[in-house]
XYZ file of C-alpha atoms in Angstrom:
126
model
C 0.000 0.000 0.000
C 1.131 3.542 -0.743
C 0.071 6.668 1.127
C -2.409 8.872 -0.753
C -0.696 11.833 -2.474
C -1.909 14.294 0.177
C -0.238 12.461 3.096
C 3.322 12.809 4.294
C 5.400 9.665 4.595
C 5.965 8.725 8.221
C 9.174 6.780 7.744
C 12.465 8.575 7.028
C 11.224 11.540 9.051
C 13.935 14.072 9.737
C 13.798 17.498 11.359
C 13.207 20.237 8.786
C 14.498 19.332 5.330
C 16.839 22.081 4.121
C 16.951 22.569 0.341
C 20.149 23.028 -1.681
C 19.932 26.839 -1.561
C 20.467 26.581 2.247
C 17.453 28.855 2.852
C 14.333 27.068 1.581
C 12.802 24.406 3.825
C 10.351 21.556 3.474
C 8.346 19.802 6.203
C 9.527 16.661 7.939
C 9.450 13.634 5.675
C 9.316 15.725 2.496
C 11.867 16.263 -0.290
C 13.062 19.446 -1.973
C 12.562 19.776 -5.726
C 13.714 22.816 -7.673
C 10.998 24.583 -9.654
C 11.505 25.808 -13.233
C 11.712 29.392 -11.879
C 14.679 28.475 -9.650
C 12.607 28.547 -6.444
C 12.058 25.395 -4.390
C 9.030 23.197 -3.866
C 8.351 20.312 -1.498
C 7.333 16.820 -2.473
C 5.350 15.169 0.334
C 7.493 11.995 0.306
C 11.052 11.381 1.479
C 13.797 10.834 -1.115
C 11.449 11.780 -3.957
C 12.143 11.747 -7.670
C 11.448 15.243 -9.056
C 9.503 15.178 -12.328
C 10.692 17.249 -15.276
C 7.362 19.110 -15.529
C 8.502 21.036 -12.429
C 5.226 20.624 -10.535
C 5.133 16.941 -9.596
C 7.210 14.183 -8.020
C 7.233 10.456 -7.330
C 8.453 8.198 -4.514
C 12.032 6.925 -4.762
C 12.544 4.036 -7.193
C 9.612 5.274 -9.317
C 9.817 7.078 -12.632
C 7.667 10.032 -13.642
C 5.432 9.310 -16.611
C 4.128 12.641 -17.886
C 1.983 10.984 -20.555
C -0.014 9.213 -17.823
C 0.516 11.871 -15.106
C 1.654 8.989 -12.927
C 4.550 7.340 -11.149
C 5.652 3.997 -12.543
C 7.746 1.191 -11.040
C 7.772 -1.960 -13.163
C 4.071 -2.843 -13.567
C 2.908 -0.640 -10.674
C 1.310 2.707 -11.596
C 0.316 5.231 -8.901
C -0.802 8.887 -9.114
C 2.034 11.381 -8.971
C 2.359 13.890 -6.136
C 1.883 17.641 -6.519
C 4.583 19.774 -4.910
C 3.815 22.484 -2.392
C 5.877 25.689 -2.062
C 8.909 25.556 0.215
C 9.129 28.025 3.074
C 12.033 30.401 3.660
C 14.104 30.045 6.817
C 14.525 33.707 7.760
C 17.314 32.779 10.184
C 19.331 31.483 7.217
C 19.250 34.883 5.492
C 22.563 36.627 6.155
C 22.159 39.344 8.801
C 24.167 41.706 6.594
C 21.347 41.486 4.043
C 18.505 41.672 6.589
C 19.866 44.932 8.000
C 19.907 46.558 4.538
C 16.196 46.101 3.903
C 13.925 48.950 5.074
C 11.774 48.382 8.145
C 8.655 46.305 7.486
C 10.131 44.955 4.237
C 11.432 41.421 3.880
C 14.506 39.947 2.249
C 14.051 37.744 -0.778
C 16.186 35.701 -3.151
C 16.556 37.239 -6.616
C 16.490 35.076 -9.750
C 20.258 35.604 -9.957
C 20.692 33.904 -6.580
C 21.636 37.148 -4.843
C 19.652 38.665 -1.978
C 17.376 41.675 -2.314
C 14.515 43.404 -0.534
C 10.897 42.700 -1.315
C 8.550 45.531 -2.258
C 5.876 43.727 -0.258
C 5.435 44.133 3.490
C 7.408 41.726 5.671
C 5.915 38.239 5.705
C 3.812 38.771 2.553
C 5.029 36.936 -0.546
C 3.481 36.161 -3.921
C-alpha cells in the first residue's frame, strides 16, 4: 500500500528538510525539488524523484510518466504527487542582508541567486 498523495510519509522523518539553496525548507518527511523558476518546492514523500514538468514528483525508485501523469515502477502505476511551495528560513538569510532592507520589508532571493529586498510588506510573498 502507498500513502495517498496528500499524506506525508511517516518513515524517514527528519527534522526540517533544508533545500540546496540553504534557505528554503520543506516539512519533515518531504523532499526538496527545484521549480523551473529556480525557487524550491516540497514533495510530500522522502527521497522523492522530481519530475521534469517542475510541478510533480514520485516516490524513490519510481519514474515520472508525464503521458499518464503517474509514477511507474515496473508494472505498478500510482498517481504522482503535486509539490507544495517551500518556506524560507529567515534565520538562514545573512544578517548583513537583513539589516539593509527597510523596516517592514522582507529579504528575498533574486532570480540571480543574490539577496534583495521585497517591495511587499514583511511576511507577505506572492
